Structure formats: structure tokens, C-alpha cells
């Protein structure tokens, strides 16, 4: 973890991002007058929806969320109950 003041962070913002991407730092604390006020971190890697629903592996057909034709709002109440049961 490193800490820098606002002006230094503003001047070196691209370098801060590069340090985080190279895993040289896990987070960078931004301070104003020596008092920490913000934290810069990398966003977590995006995982596909199927890996998040791992407990349902091979039990449900999970559509590709990048498929533009997929409309979750287009499901009927009966289809939702068939998939989610009493959770609907």
C-alpha cells in the first residue's frame, strides 16, 4: 500500500493505474493534508454468469449474457416458476 497527496495522485494518475495493473501495489491511498480520504483499487475481474451460478451447474441452461436477443423480462411467470420454483 502506498499513500500520496491529491496533487501527486492527480499528476501521476496513469502511473497509479499501471502500478495496480502490474500488481506492484494492491491499493493506493489518496490523502489531503496528510489525512487519508480515498482509496484507488483495481476492479475485480469480470466472471461469466455461469461461474457465479456454479451450484446450478448442469441443472439449468444459463444463457450467455452477451447474447443481445436474450430478454430476461420476456419470461412468463410459469417459466420463472419452472426455473426458480418457490423463489419467484
PDB file of N, CA and C in Angstrom:
ATOM      1  N   UNK A   1       0.850  -1.172   0.000  1.00  0.00           N
ATOM      2  CA  UNK A   1       0.000   0.000   0.000  1.00  0.00           C
ATOM      3  C   UNK A   1       0.891   1.228   0.000  1.00  0.00           C
ATOM      4  N   UNK A   2       0.551   2.176  -0.853  1.00  0.00           N
ATOM      5  CA  UNK A   2       1.276   3.440  -0.809  1.00  0.00           C
ATOM      6  C   UNK A   2       0.272   4.572  -0.627  1.00  0.00           C
ATOM      7  N   UNK A   3       0.759   5.689  -0.159  1.00  0.00           N
ATOM      8  CA  UNK A   3      -0.096   6.851   0.073  1.00  0.00           C
ATOM      9  C   UNK A   3       0.527   8.046  -0.620  1.00  0.00           C
ATOM     10  N   UNK A   4      -0.311   8.873  -1.242  1.00  0.00           N
ATOM     11  CA  UNK A   4       0.177  10.099  -1.857  1.00  0.00           C
ATOM     12  C   UNK A   4      -0.876  11.182  -1.711  1.00  0.00           C
ATOM     13  N   UNK A   5      -0.426  12.422  -1.825  1.00  0.00           N
ATOM     14  CA  UNK A   5      -1.374  13.522  -1.691  1.00  0.00           C
ATOM     15  C   UNK A   5      -2.156  13.705  -2.988  1.00  0.00           C
ATOM     16  N   UNK A   6      -3.188  14.501  -2.928  1.00  0.00           N
ATOM     17  CA  UNK A   6      -4.103  14.678  -4.052  1.00  0.00           C
ATOM     18  C   UNK A   6      -3.376  15.193  -5.287  1.00  0.00           C
ATOM     19  N   UNK A   7      -2.547  16.198  -5.151  1.00  0.00           N
ATOM     20  CA  UNK A   7      -1.848  16.761  -6.307  1.00  0.00           C
ATOM     21  C   UNK A   7      -0.926  15.725  -6.950  1.00  0.00           C
ATOM     22  N   UNK A   8      -0.194  14.974  -6.128  1.00  0.00           N
ATOM     23  CA  UNK A   8       0.691  13.948  -6.648  1.00  0.00           C
ATOM     24  C   UNK A   8      -0.108  12.851  -7.372  1.00  0.00           C
ATOM     25  N   UNK A   9      -1.246  12.470  -6.806  1.00  0.00           N
ATOM     26  CA  UNK A   9      -2.094  11.450  -7.424  1.00  0.00           C
ATOM     27  C   UNK A   9      -2.660  11.957  -8.752  1.00  0.00           C
ATOM     28  N   UNK A  10      -3.064  13.223  -8.764  1.00  0.00           N
ATOM     29  CA  UNK A  10      -3.600  13.815  -9.994  1.00  0.00           C
ATOM     30  C   UNK A  10      -2.536  13.837 -11.089  1.00  0.00           C
ATOM     31  N   UNK A  11      -1.344  14.216 -10.731  1.00  0.00           N
ATOM     32  CA  UNK A  11      -0.238  14.299 -11.687  1.00  0.00           C
ATOM     33  C   UNK A  11       0.165  12.921 -12.205  1.00  0.00           C
ATOM     34  N   UNK A  12       0.077  11.900 -11.357  1.00  0.00           N
ATOM     35  CA  UNK A  12       0.566  10.564 -11.702  1.00  0.00           C
ATOM     36  C   UNK A  12      -0.534   9.521 -11.832  1.00  0.00           C
ATOM     37  N   UNK A  13      -1.728   9.951 -12.181  1.00  0.00           N
ATOM     38  CA  UNK A  13      -2.858   9.013 -12.203  1.00  0.00           C
ATOM     39  C   UNK A  13      -2.606   7.818 -13.124  1.00  0.00           C
ATOM     40  N   UNK A  14      -2.089   8.034 -14.308  1.00  0.00           N
ATOM     41  CA  UNK A  14      -1.803   6.922 -15.232  1.00  0.00           C
ATOM     42  C   UNK A  14      -0.782   5.966 -14.631  1.00  0.00           C
ATOM     43  N   UNK A  15       0.201   6.511 -13.930  1.00  0.00           N
ATOM     44  CA  UNK A  15       1.220   5.670 -13.295  1.00  0.00           C
ATOM     45  C   UNK A  15       0.606   4.847 -12.158  1.00  0.00           C
ATOM     46  N   UNK A  16      -0.333   5.428 -11.442  1.00  0.00           N
ATOM     47  CA  UNK A  16      -1.018   4.708 -10.361  1.00  0.00           C
ATOM     48  C   UNK A  16      -1.758   3.505 -10.935  1.00  0.00           C
ATOM     49  N   UNK A  17      -2.501   3.727 -12.026  1.00  0.00           N
ATOM     50  CA  UNK A  17      -3.240   2.634 -12.657  1.00  0.00           C
ATOM     51  C   UNK A  17      -2.269   1.545 -13.129  1.00  0.00           C
ATOM     52  N   UNK A  18      -1.166   1.952 -13.741  1.00  0.00           N
ATOM     53  CA  UNK A  18      -0.171   0.984 -14.230  1.00  0.00           C
ATOM     54  C   UNK A  18       0.421   0.178 -13.075  1.00  0.00           C
ATOM     55  N   UNK A  19       0.714   0.835 -11.947  1.00  0.00           N
ATOM     56  CA  UNK A  19       1.252   0.124 -10.773  1.00  0.00           C
ATOM     57  C   UNK A  19       0.263  -0.934 -10.285  1.00  0.00           C
ATOM     58  N   UNK A  20      -1.013  -0.580 -10.257  1.00  0.00           N
ATOM     59  CA  UNK A  20      -2.039  -1.519  -9.814  1.00  0.00           C
ATOM     60  C   UNK A  20      -2.156  -2.688 -10.795  1.00  0.00           C
ATOM     61  N   UNK A  21      -2.139  -2.389 -12.089  1.00  0.00           N
ATOM     62  CA  UNK A  21      -2.244  -3.444 -13.096  1.00  0.00           C
ATOM     63  C   UNK A  21      -1.055  -4.405 -13.056  1.00  0.00           C
ATOM     64  N   UNK A  22       0.128  -3.875 -12.751  1.00  0.00           N
ATOM     65  CA  UNK A  22       1.327  -4.716 -12.656  1.00  0.00           C
ATOM     66  C   UNK A  22       1.431  -5.413 -11.308  1.00  0.00           C
ATOM     67  N   UNK A  23       0.461  -5.176 -10.450  1.00  0.00           N
ATOM     68  CA  UNK A  23       0.412  -5.775  -9.105  1.00  0.00           C
ATOM     69  C   UNK A  23       1.571  -5.321  -8.218  1.00  0.00           C
ATOM     70  N   UNK A  24       2.121  -4.127  -8.516  1.00  0.00           N
ATOM     71  CA  UNK A  24       3.163  -3.567  -7.654  1.00  0.00           C
ATOM     72  C   UNK A  24       2.548  -3.059  -6.352  1.00  0.00           C
ATOM     73  N   UNK A  25       1.292  -2.647  -6.425  1.00  0.00           N
ATOM     74  CA  UNK A  25       0.537  -2.191  -5.255  1.00  0.00           C
ATOM     75  C   UNK A  25      -0.856  -2.801  -5.328  1.00  0.00           C
ATOM     76  N   UNK A  26      -1.444  -3.102  -4.160  1.00  0.00           N
ATOM     77  CA  UNK A  26      -2.820  -3.590  -4.119  1.00  0.00           C
ATOM     78  C   UNK A  26      -3.799  -2.425  -4.084  1.00  0.00           C
ATOM     79  N   UNK A  27      -3.359  -1.335  -3.460  1.00  0.00           N
ATOM     80  CA  UNK A  27      -4.200  -0.146  -3.347  1.00  0.00           C
ATOM     81  C   UNK A  27      -3.323   1.077  -3.178  1.00  0.00           C
ATOM     82  N   UNK A  28      -3.873   2.227  -3.550  1.00  0.00           N
ATOM     83  CA  UNK A  28      -3.177   3.495  -3.358  1.00  0.00           C
ATOM     84  C   UNK A  28      -4.123   4.403  -2.574  1.00  0.00           C
ATOM     85  N   UNK A  29      -3.643   4.876  -1.442  1.00  0.00           N
ATOM     86  CA  UNK A  29      -4.427   5.769  -0.591  1.00  0.00           C
ATOM     87  C   UNK A  29      -4.129   7.210  -0.996  1.00  0.00           C
ATOM     88  N   UNK A  30      -5.193   7.994  -1.186  1.00  0.00           N
ATOM     89  CA  UNK A  30      -5.053   9.403  -1.527  1.00  0.00           C
ATOM     90  C   UNK A  30      -5.349  10.211  -0.256  1.00  0.00           C
ATOM     91  N   UNK A  31      -4.440  11.124   0.058  1.00  0.00           N
ATOM     92  CA  UNK A  31      -4.575  11.915   1.290  1.00  0.00           C
ATOM     93  C   UNK A  31      -4.667  13.406   0.977  1.00  0.00           C
ATOM     94  N   UNK A  32      -5.407  14.097   1.817  1.00  0.00           N
ATOM     95  CA  UNK A  32      -5.470  15.562   1.756  1.00  0.00           C
ATOM     96  C   UNK A  32      -4.950  16.068   3.098  1.00  0.00           C
ATOM     97  N   UNK A  33      -3.904  16.860   3.028  1.00  0.00           N
ATOM     98  CA  UNK A  33      -3.254  17.386   4.241  1.00  0.00           C
ATOM     99  C   UNK A  33      -2.830  16.237   5.162  1.00  0.00           C
ATOM    100  N   UNK A  34      -2.368  15.135   4.566  1.00  0.00           N
ATOM    101  CA  UNK A  34      -1.882  14.007   5.346  1.00  0.00           C
ATOM    102  C   UNK A  34      -2.945  13.075   5.869  1.00  0.00           C
ATOM    103  N   UNK A  35      -4.222  13.436   5.674  1.00  0.00           N
ATOM    104  CA  UNK A  35      -5.323  12.605   6.165  1.00  0.00           C
ATOM    105  C   UNK A  35      -5.887  11.779   5.002  1.00  0.00           C
ATOM    106  N   UNK A  36      -5.884  10.436   5.121  1.00  0.00           N
ATOM    107  CA  UNK A  36      -6.429   9.590   4.053  1.00  0.00           C
ATOM    108  C   UNK A  36      -7.900   9.901   3.784  1.00  0.00           C
ATOM    109  N   UNK A  37      -8.243  10.091   2.500  1.00  0.00           N
ATOM    110  CA  UNK A  37      -9.625  10.416   2.145  1.00  0.00           C
ATOM    111  C   UNK A  37     -10.197   9.506   1.054  1.00  0.00           C
ATOM    112  N   UNK A  38      -9.331   8.790   0.316  1.00  0.00           N
ATOM    113  CA  UNK A  38      -9.827   7.935  -0.761  1.00  0.00           C
ATOM    114  C   UNK A  38      -8.865   6.768  -0.987  1.00  0.00           C
ATOM    115  N   UNK A  39      -9.373   5.752  -1.657  1.00  0.00           N
ATOM    116  CA  UNK A  39      -8.562   4.579  -1.965  1.00  0.00           C
ATOM    117  C   UNK A  39      -8.788   4.222  -3.431  1.00  0.00           C
ATOM    118  N   UNK A  40      -7.708   3.965  -4.165  1.00  0.00           N
ATOM    119  CA  UNK A  40      -7.789   3.546  -5.554  1.00  0.00           C
ATOM    120  C   UNK A  40      -7.386   2.075  -5.607  1.00  0.00           C
ATOM    121  N   UNK A  41      -8.268   1.243  -6.172  1.00  0.00           N
ATOM    122  CA  UNK A  41      -8.001  -0.184  -6.314  1.00  0.00           C
ATOM    123  C   UNK A  41      -8.455  -0.626  -7.702  1.00  0.00           C
ATOM    124  N   UNK A  42      -7.955  -1.772  -8.160  1.00  0.00           N
ATOM    125  CA  UNK A  42      -8.430  -2.342  -9.409  1.00  0.00           C
ATOM    126  C   UNK A  42      -9.808  -2.951  -9.194  1.00  0.00           C
ATOM    127  N   UNK A  43     -10.630  -2.921 -10.217  1.00  0.00           N
ATOM    128  CA  UNK A  43     -11.902  -3.620 -10.159  1.00  0.00           C
ATOM    129  C   UNK A  43     -11.633  -5.112 -10.241  1.00  0.00           C
ATOM    130  N   UNK A  44     -12.463  -5.926  -9.607  1.00  0.00           N
ATOM    131  CA  UNK A  44     -12.271  -7.373  -9.719  1.00  0.00           C
ATOM    132  C   UNK A  44     -12.510  -7.805 -11.156  1.00  0.00           C
ATOM    133  N   UNK A  45     -11.856  -8.901 -11.550  1.00  0.00           N
ATOM    134  CA  UNK A  45     -12.041  -9.411 -12.903  1.00  0.00           C
ATOM    135  C   UNK A  45     -13.474  -9.844 -13.100  1.00  0.00           C
ATOM    136  N   UNK A  46     -13.999  -9.542 -14.285  1.00  0.00           N
ATOM    137  CA  UNK A  46     -15.371  -9.919 -14.612  1.00  0.00           C
ATOM    138  C   UNK A  46     -15.423 -11.420 -14.853  1.00  0.00           C
ATOM    139  N   UNK A  47     -16.348 -12.087 -14.188  1.00  0.00           N
ATOM    140  CA  UNK A  47     -16.537 -13.522 -14.375  1.00  0.00           C
ATOM    141  C   UNK A  47     -17.868 -13.719 -15.084  1.00  0.00           C
ATOM    142  N   UNK A  48     -17.963 -14.794 -15.831  1.00  0.00           N
ATOM    143  CA  UNK A  48     -19.221 -15.036 -16.518  1.00  0.00           C
ATOM    144  C   UNK A  48     -20.279 -15.506 -15.532  1.00  0.00           C
ATOM    145  N   UNK A  49     -21.517 -15.325 -15.906  1.00  0.00           N
ATOM    146  CA  UNK A  49     -22.624 -15.641 -15.005  1.00  0.00           C
ATOM    147  C   UNK A  49     -22.668 -17.116 -14.646  1.00  0.00           C
ATOM    148  N   UNK A  50     -22.248 -17.994 -15.558  1.00  0.00           N
ATOM    149  CA  UNK A  50     -22.277 -19.434 -15.275  1.00  0.00           C
ATOM    150  C   UNK A  50     -21.369 -19.793 -14.113  1.00  0.00           C
ATOM    151  N   UNK A  51     -20.211 -19.121 -13.991  1.00  0.00           N
ATOM    152  CA  UNK A  51     -19.325 -19.438 -12.875  1.00  0.00           C
ATOM    153  C   UNK A  51     -19.900 -18.931 -11.553  1.00  0.00           C
ATOM    154  N   UNK A  52     -20.683 -17.847 -11.593  1.00  0.00           N
ATOM    155  CA  UNK A  52     -21.321 -17.353 -10.377  1.00  0.00           C
ATOM    156  C   UNK A  52     -22.442 -18.288  -9.932  1.00  0.00           C
ATOM    157  N   UNK A  53     -23.053 -18.982 -10.894  1.00  0.00           N
ATOM    158  CA  UNK A  53     -24.141 -19.903 -10.580  1.00  0.00           C
ATOM    159  C   UNK A  53     -23.638 -21.343 -10.568  1.00  0.00           C
ATOM    160  N   UNK A  54     -22.401 -21.538 -10.126  1.00  0.00           N
ATOM    161  CA  UNK A  54     -21.784 -22.853 -10.141  1.00  0.00           C
ATOM    162  C   UNK A  54     -22.584 -23.936  -9.456  1.00  0.00           C
ATOM    163  N   UNK A  55     -23.354 -23.572  -8.428  1.00  0.00           N
ATOM    164  CA  UNK A  55     -24.124 -24.587  -7.722  1.00  0.00           C
ATOM    165  C   UNK A  55     -25.224 -25.171  -8.602  1.00  0.00           C
ATOM    166  N   UNK A  56     -25.572 -24.476  -9.698  1.00  0.00           N
ATOM    167  CA  UNK A  56     -26.599 -24.963 -10.613  1.00  0.00           C
ATOM    168  C   UNK A  56     -25.999 -25.633 -11.846  1.00  0.00           C
ATOM    169  N   UNK A  57     -24.697 -25.901 -11.810  1.00  0.00           N
ATOM    170  CA  UNK A  57     -24.025 -26.488 -12.963  1.00  0.00           C
ATOM    171  C   UNK A  57     -24.756 -27.740 -13.434  1.00  0.00           C
ATOM    172  N   UNK A  58     -24.976 -27.803 -14.715  1.00  0.00           N
ATOM    173  CA  UNK A  58     -25.656 -28.922 -15.371  1.00  0.00           C
ATOM    174  C   UNK A  58     -27.111 -29.084 -14.941  1.00  0.00           C
ATOM    175  N   UNK A  59     -27.646 -28.162 -14.160  1.00  0.00           N
ATOM    176  CA  UNK A  59     -29.043 -28.252 -13.740  1.00  0.00           C
ATOM    177  C   UNK A  59     -29.918 -27.234 -14.441  1.00  0.00           C
ATOM    178  N   UNK A  60     -29.327 -26.149 -14.933  1.00  0.00           N
ATOM    179  CA  UNK A  60     -30.107 -25.163 -15.657  1.00  0.00           C
ATOM    180  C   UNK A  60     -29.333 -24.664 -16.861  1.00  0.00           C
ATOM    181  N   UNK A  61     -30.069 -24.216 -17.833  1.00  0.00           N
ATOM    182  CA  UNK A  61     -29.478 -23.656 -19.031  1.00  0.00           C
ATOM    183  C   UNK A  61     -29.322 -22.158 -18.808  1.00  0.00           C
ATOM    184  N   UNK A  62     -28.105 -21.699 -18.576  1.00  0.00           N
ATOM    185  CA  UNK A  62     -27.848 -20.281 -18.332  1.00  0.00           C
ATOM    186  C   UNK A  62     -27.472 -19.626 -19.650  1.00  0.00           C
ATOM    187  N   UNK A  63     -28.293 -18.682 -20.123  1.00  0.00           N
ATOM    188  CA  UNK A  63     -27.985 -18.034 -21.388  1.00  0.00           C
ATOM    189  C   UNK A  63     -26.748 -17.152 -21.287  1.00  0.00           C
ATOM    190  N   UNK A  64     -26.100 -16.948 -22.406  1.00  0.00           N
ATOM    191  CA  UNK A  64     -24.947 -16.068 -22.472  1.00  0.00           C
ATOM    192  C   UNK A  64     -25.440 -14.634 -22.322  1.00  0.00           C
ATOM    193  N   UNK A  65     -24.966 -13.910 -21.305  1.00  0.00           N
ATOM    194  CA  UNK A  65     -25.470 -12.559 -21.066  1.00  0.00           C
ATOM    195  C   UNK A  65     -25.056 -11.576 -22.145  1.00  0.00           C
ATOM    196  N   UNK A  66     -24.105 -11.967 -23.013  1.00  0.00           N
ATOM    197  CA  UNK A  66     -23.722 -11.099 -24.117  1.00  0.00           C
ATOM    198  C   UNK A  66     -24.627 -11.297 -25.326  1.00  0.00           C
ATOM    199  N   UNK A  67     -25.522 -12.273 -25.260  1.00  0.00           N
ATOM    200  CA  UNK A  67     -26.453 -12.531 -26.344  1.00  0.00           C
ATOM    201  C   UNK A  67     -27.518 -11.436 -26.321  1.00  0.00           C
ATOM    202  N   UNK A  68     -27.507 -10.565 -27.337  1.00  0.00           N
ATOM    203  CA  UNK A  68     -28.419  -9.408 -27.364  1.00  0.00           C
ATOM    204  C   UNK A  68     -29.877  -9.819 -27.539  1.00  0.00           C
ATOM    205  N   UNK A  69     -30.121 -11.036 -28.035  1.00  0.00           N
ATOM    206  CA  UNK A  69     -31.502 -11.468 -28.241  1.00  0.00           C
ATOM    207  C   UNK A  69     -32.135 -11.986 -26.951  1.00  0.00           C
ATOM    208  N   UNK A  70     -31.311 -12.243 -25.923  1.00  0.00           N
ATOM    209  CA  UNK A  70     -31.833 -12.774 -24.669  1.00  0.00           C
ATOM    210  C   UNK A  70     -32.517 -11.672 -23.882  1.00  0.00           C
ATOM    211  N   UNK A  71     -33.765 -11.895 -23.513  1.00  0.00           N
ATOM    212  CA  UNK A  71     -34.534 -10.906 -22.778  1.00  0.00           C
ATOM    213  C   UNK A  71     -35.075 -11.538 -21.498  1.00  0.00           C
ATOM    214  N   UNK A  72     -34.435 -11.268 -20.346  1.00  0.00           N
ATOM    215  CA  UNK A  72     -34.902 -11.880 -19.100  1.00  0.00           C
ATOM    216  C   UNK A  72     -36.299 -11.420 -18.721  1.00  0.00           C
ATOM    217  N   UNK A  73     -36.712 -10.256 -19.206  1.00  0.00           N
ATOM    218  CA  UNK A  73     -38.044  -9.746 -18.885  1.00  0.00           C
ATOM    219  C   UNK A  73     -39.111 -10.403 -19.754  1.00  0.00           C
ATOM    220  N   UNK A  74     -38.689 -11.134 -20.787  1.00  0.00           N
ATOM    221  CA  UNK A  74     -39.634 -11.782 -21.679  1.00  0.00           C
ATOM    222  C   UNK A  74     -40.146 -13.112 -21.162  1.00  0.00           C
ATOM    223  N   UNK A  75     -39.663 -13.584 -20.016  1.00  0.00           N
ATOM    224  CA  UNK A  75     -40.100 -14.857 -19.469  1.00  0.00           C
ATOM    225  C   UNK A  75     -41.499 -14.722 -18.870  1.00  0.00           C
ATOM    226  N   UNK A  76     -42.280 -15.760 -19.045  1.00  0.00           N
ATOM    227  CA  UNK A  76     -43.600 -15.762 -18.426  1.00  0.00           C
ATOM    228  C   UNK A  76     -43.459 -16.153 -16.961  1.00  0.00           C
ATOM    229  N   UNK A  77     -44.487 -15.899 -16.208  1.00  0.00           N
ATOM    230  CA  UNK A  77     -44.491 -16.264 -14.785  1.00  0.00           C
ATOM    231  C   UNK A  77     -44.319 -17.775 -14.624  1.00  0.00           C
ATOM    232  N   UNK A  78     -44.923 -18.555 -15.532  1.00  0.00           N
ATOM    233  CA  UNK A  78     -44.814 -20.017 -15.463  1.00  0.00           C
ATOM    234  C   UNK A  78     -43.372 -20.463 -15.715  1.00  0.00           C
ATOM    235  N   UNK A  79     -42.695 -19.831 -16.693  1.00  0.00           N
ATOM    236  CA  UNK A  79     -41.309 -20.177 -16.980  1.00  0.00           C
ATOM    237  C   UNK A  79     -40.407 -19.858 -15.786  1.00  0.00           C
ATOM    238  N   UNK A  80     -40.655 -18.719 -15.157  1.00  0.00           N
ATOM    239  CA  UNK A  80     -39.867 -18.340 -13.984  1.00  0.00           C
ATOM    240  C   UNK A  80     -40.089 -19.331 -12.841  1.00  0.00           C
ATOM    241  N   UNK A  81     -41.324 -19.739 -12.622  1.00  0.00           N
ATOM    242  CA  UNK A  81     -41.609 -20.708 -11.556  1.00  0.00           C
ATOM    243  C   UNK A  81     -40.966 -22.052 -11.855  1.00  0.00           C
ATOM    244  N   UNK A  82     -40.925 -22.434 -13.151  1.00  0.00           N
ATOM    245  CA  UNK A  82     -40.308 -23.696 -13.516  1.00  0.00           C
ATOM    246  C   UNK A  82     -38.821 -23.689 -13.201  1.00  0.00           C
ATOM    247  N   UNK A  83     -38.170 -22.549 -13.418  1.00  0.00           N
ATOM    248  CA  UNK A  83     -36.742 -22.431 -13.176  1.00  0.00           C
ATOM    249  C   UNK A  83     -36.426 -22.219 -11.701  1.00  0.00           C
ATOM    250  N   UNK A  84     -37.126 -21.291 -11.073  1.00  0.00           N
ATOM    251  CA  UNK A  84     -36.778 -20.881  -9.709  1.00  0.00           C
ATOM    252  C   UNK A  84     -37.696 -21.455  -8.635  1.00  0.00           C
ATOM    253  N   UNK A  85     -38.766 -22.106  -9.029  1.00  0.00           N
ATOM    254  CA  UNK A  85     -39.666 -22.730  -8.051  1.00  0.00           C
ATOM    255  C   UNK A  85     -40.317 -21.702  -7.138  1.00  0.00           C
ATOM    256  N   UNK A  86     -40.278 -21.941  -5.849  1.00  0.00           N
ATOM    257  CA  UNK A  86     -40.932 -21.077  -4.855  1.00  0.00           C
ATOM    258  C   UNK A  86     -40.205 -19.755  -4.625  1.00  0.00           C
ATOM    259  N   UNK A  87     -39.039 -19.589  -5.236  1.00  0.00           N
ATOM    260  CA  UNK A  87     -38.292 -18.341  -5.036  1.00  0.00           C
ATOM    261  C   UNK A  87     -38.925 -17.173  -5.786  1.00  0.00           C
ATOM    262  N   UNK A  88     -39.824 -17.462  -6.714  1.00  0.00           N
ATOM    263  CA  UNK A  88     -40.471 -16.401  -7.515  1.00  0.00           C
ATOM    264  C   UNK A  88     -41.666 -15.876  -6.771  1.00  0.00           C
TER     265      UNK A  88
END
